[in-house]
Tab-separated table of C-alpha atoms in Angstrom:
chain	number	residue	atom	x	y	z
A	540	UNK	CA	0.755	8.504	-2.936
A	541	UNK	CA	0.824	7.264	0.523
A	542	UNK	CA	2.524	4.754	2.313
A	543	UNK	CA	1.519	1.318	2.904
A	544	UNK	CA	1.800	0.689	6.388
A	545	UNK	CA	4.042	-2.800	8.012
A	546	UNK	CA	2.745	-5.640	8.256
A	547	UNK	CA	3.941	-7.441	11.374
A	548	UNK	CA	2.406	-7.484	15.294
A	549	UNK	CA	3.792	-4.357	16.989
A	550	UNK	CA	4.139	-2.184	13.990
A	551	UNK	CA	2.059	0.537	15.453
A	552	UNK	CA	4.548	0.965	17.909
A	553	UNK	CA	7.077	4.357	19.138
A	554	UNK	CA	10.067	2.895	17.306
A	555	UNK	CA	8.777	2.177	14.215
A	556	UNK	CA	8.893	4.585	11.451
A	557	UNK	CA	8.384	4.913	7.653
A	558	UNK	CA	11.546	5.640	5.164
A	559	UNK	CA	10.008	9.152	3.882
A	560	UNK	CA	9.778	10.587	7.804
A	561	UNK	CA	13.370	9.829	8.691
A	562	UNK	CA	14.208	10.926	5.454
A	563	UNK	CA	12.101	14.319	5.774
A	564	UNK	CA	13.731	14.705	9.106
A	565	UNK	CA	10.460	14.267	11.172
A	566	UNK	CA	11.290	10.615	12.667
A	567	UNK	CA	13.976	10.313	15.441
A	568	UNK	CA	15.894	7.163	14.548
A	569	UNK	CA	18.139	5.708	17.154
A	570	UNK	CA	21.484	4.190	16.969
A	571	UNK	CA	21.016	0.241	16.142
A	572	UNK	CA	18.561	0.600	13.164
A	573	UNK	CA	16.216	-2.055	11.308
A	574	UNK	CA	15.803	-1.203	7.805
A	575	UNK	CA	12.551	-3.152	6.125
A	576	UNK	CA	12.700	-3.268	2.602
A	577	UNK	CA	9.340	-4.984	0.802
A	578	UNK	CA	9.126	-2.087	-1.771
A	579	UNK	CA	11.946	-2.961	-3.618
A	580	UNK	CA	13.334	-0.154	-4.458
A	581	UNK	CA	16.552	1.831	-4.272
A	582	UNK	CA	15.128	4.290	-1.444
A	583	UNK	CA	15.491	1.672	1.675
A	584	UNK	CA	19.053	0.984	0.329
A	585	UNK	CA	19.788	4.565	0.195
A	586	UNK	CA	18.151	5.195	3.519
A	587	UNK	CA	20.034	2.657	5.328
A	588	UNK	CA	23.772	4.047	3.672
A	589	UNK	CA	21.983	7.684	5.184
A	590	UNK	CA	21.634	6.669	7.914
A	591	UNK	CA	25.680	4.219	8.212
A	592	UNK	CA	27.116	7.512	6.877
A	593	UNK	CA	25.964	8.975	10.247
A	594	UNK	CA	27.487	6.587	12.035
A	595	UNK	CA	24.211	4.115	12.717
A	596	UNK	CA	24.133	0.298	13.187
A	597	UNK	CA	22.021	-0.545	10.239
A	598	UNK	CA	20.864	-4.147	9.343
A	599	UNK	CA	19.051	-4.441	6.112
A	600	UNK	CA	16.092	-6.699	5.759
A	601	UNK	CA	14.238	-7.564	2.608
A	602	UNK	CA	11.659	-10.401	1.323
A	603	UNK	CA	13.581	-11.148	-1.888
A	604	UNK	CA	16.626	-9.453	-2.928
A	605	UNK	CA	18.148	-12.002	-5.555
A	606	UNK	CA	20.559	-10.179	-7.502
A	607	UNK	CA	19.679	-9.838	-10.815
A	608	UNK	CA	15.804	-8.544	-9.544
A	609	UNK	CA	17.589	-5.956	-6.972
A	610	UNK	CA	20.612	-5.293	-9.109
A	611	UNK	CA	18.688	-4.196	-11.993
A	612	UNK	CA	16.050	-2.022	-9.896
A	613	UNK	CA	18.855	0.067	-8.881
A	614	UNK	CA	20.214	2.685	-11.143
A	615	UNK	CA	23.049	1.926	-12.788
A	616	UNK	CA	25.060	5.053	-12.146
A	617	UNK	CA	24.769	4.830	-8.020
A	618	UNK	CA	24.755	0.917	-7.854
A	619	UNK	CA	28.119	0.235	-7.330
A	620	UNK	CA	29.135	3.404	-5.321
A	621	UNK	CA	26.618	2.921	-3.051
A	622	UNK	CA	26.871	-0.816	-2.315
A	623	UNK	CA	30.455	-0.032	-1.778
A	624	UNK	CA	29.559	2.690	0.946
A	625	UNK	CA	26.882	-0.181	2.265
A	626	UNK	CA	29.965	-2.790	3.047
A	627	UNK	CA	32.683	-0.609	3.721
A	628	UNK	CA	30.126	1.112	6.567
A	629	UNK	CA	29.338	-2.960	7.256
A	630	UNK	CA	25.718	-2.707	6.680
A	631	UNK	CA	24.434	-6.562	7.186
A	632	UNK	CA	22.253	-7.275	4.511
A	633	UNK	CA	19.650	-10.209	4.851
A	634	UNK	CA	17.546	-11.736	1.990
A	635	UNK	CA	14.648	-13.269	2.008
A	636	UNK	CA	13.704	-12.249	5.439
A	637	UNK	CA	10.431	-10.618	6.844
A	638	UNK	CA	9.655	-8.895	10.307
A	639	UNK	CA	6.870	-11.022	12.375
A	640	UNK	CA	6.526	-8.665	15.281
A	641	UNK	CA	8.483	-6.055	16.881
A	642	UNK	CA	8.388	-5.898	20.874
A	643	UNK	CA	10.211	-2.635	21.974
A	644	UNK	CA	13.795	-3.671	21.135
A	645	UNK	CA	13.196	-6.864	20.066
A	646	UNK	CA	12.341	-7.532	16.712
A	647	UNK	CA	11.102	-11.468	15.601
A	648	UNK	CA	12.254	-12.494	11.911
A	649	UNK	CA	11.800	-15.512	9.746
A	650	UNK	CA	13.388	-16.286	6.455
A	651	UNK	CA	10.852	-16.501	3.730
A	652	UNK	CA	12.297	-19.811	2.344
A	653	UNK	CA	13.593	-21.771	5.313
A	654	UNK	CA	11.020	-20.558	7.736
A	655	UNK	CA	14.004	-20.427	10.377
A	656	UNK	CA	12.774	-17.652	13.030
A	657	UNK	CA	14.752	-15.720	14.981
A	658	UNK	CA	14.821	-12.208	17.887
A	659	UNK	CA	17.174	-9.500	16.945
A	660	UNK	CA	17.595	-7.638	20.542
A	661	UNK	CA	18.966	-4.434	21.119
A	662	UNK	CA	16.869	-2.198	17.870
A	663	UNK	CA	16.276	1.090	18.855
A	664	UNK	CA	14.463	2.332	15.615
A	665	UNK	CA	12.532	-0.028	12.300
A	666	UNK	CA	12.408	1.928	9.619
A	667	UNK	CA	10.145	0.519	7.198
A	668	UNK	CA	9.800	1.280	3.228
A	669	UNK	CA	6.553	-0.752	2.022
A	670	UNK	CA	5.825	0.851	-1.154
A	671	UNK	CA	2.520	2.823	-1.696
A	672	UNK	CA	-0.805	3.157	-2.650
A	673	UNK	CA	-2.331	5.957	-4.812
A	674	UNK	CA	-4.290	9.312	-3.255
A	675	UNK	CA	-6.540	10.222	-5.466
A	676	UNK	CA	-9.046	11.842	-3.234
A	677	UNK	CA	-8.383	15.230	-4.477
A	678	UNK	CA	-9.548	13.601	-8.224
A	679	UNK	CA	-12.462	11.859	-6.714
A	680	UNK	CA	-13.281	15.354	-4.760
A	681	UNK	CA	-13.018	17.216	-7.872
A	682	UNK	CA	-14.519	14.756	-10.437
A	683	UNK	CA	-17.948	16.299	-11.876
A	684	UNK	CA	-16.912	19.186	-11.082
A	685	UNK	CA	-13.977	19.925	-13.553
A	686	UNK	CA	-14.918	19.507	-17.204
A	687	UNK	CA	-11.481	18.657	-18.152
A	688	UNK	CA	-10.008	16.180	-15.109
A	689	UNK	CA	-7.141	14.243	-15.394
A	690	UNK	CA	-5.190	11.894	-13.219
A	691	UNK	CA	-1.985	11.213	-12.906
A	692	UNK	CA	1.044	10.418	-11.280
A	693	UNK	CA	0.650	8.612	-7.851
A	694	UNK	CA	-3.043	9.301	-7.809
A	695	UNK	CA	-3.356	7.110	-10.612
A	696	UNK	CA	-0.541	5.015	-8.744
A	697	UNK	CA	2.571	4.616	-7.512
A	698	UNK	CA	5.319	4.947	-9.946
A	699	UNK	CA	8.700	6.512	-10.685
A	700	UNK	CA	9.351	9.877	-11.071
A	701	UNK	CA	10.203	9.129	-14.841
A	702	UNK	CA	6.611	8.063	-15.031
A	703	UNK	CA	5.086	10.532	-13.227
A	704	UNK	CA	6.665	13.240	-15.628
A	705	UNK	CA	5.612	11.310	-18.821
A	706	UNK	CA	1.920	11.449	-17.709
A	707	UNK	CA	2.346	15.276	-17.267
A	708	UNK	CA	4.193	15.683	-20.429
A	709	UNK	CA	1.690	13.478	-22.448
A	710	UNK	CA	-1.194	14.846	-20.900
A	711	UNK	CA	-0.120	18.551	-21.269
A	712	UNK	CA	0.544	17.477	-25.105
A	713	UNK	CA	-3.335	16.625	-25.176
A	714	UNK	CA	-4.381	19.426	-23.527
C-alpha cells in the first residue's frame, strides 16, 4: 500500500515526515516531535513511545480517540504496557484535534468539536500516520497477461497483517 499523504497547508514541507520513514530509519526526526494520528491505529501510538523512549518531546494528536474506539483498536496484550510507557515518558495526548498548517516550527491546530484553534511553537519534526491506499499497479500491469491473477493484500487494500495472510492462505487453498 502507500501512504496517504497530510492534509493541512505546509505539509509538503522539510519537517514533515510519514510514520513508516522514521520508523525505517530514513527520516531525521528532531527533538520536540508532533505525532498525527488520523489512521487510527496502534502504529502512531507506538511510534510516538519510539520515539519518548529515545528521549523525544512527543505530543500526540488525533481526530477522535474516544476510548472505547482507540482502546479496542489496540491489541490487547501491548495496550496497557504501552500506555503506561506513553505517561510515565509524559507523552501529551490530545483528542479530537487536527493539524491546519504547519509553518517551520509552528504548527496551527483546532479541536474537531469546539473549533478552538491554536500555534504549537517550537516543533522540530510532524510525523504523520494517515493510513493508506492500495498499489495495485503491479496487478493492473500484469492483468491480461497472467491467466491465473490474483490480488491481494494491500493491493486490494489496506488491511492488517492478519488479513493480508488470510487472503494468501485462502487463495493458495484455491489455487
Amino acid at each position: 500500500s502507500v501512504p496517504l499523504p497530510l492534509d493541512a497547508r505546509g505539509a509538503d514541507g522539510p519537517n514533515v515526515v510519514e510514520v513508516k520513514d522514521v520508523l525505517s530509519g530514513k527520516a531525521q526526526v528532531g527533538n520536540n516531535v508532533l505525532v498525527v494520528d488520523y489512521d487510527h491505529s496502534t502504529q502512531a501510538l507506538t511510534t510516538a513511545d519510539f520515539l519518548a523512549s529515545q528521549g523525544k518531546t512527543v505530543e500526540f494528536f488525533c481526530d477522535e480517540f474516544t476510548p472505547g474506539y482507540r482502546i479496542d483498536n489496540i491489541d490487547s496484550n501491548i495496550r496497557w504496557p504501552l500506555f503506561q510507557r506513553l505517561f510515565r515518558e509524559q507523552v501529551k495526548i490530545n483528542t479530537h484535534c487536527v493539524v491546519k498548517e504547519i509553518r517551520g516550527s509552528e504548527v496551527g491546530v483546532a479541536n474537531t468539536i469546539t473549533g478552538e484553534e491554536r500555534v504549537i511553537p517550537g516543533i522540530d519534526t510532524v510525523v504523520y500516520c494517515c493510513g493508506d491506499r492500495e498499489n495495485n499497479a503491479l496487478y493492473l500491469e500484469l492483468k491480461g497477461k497472467v491467466n491465473d491473477l490474483r490480488i491481494i493484500g494491500d493491493a486490494a487494500g489496506p488491511r492488517k497483517l492478519v488479513q493480508a495472510t488470510a487472503d494468501g492462505a485462502r487463495v493458495g487453498r484455491e489455487i
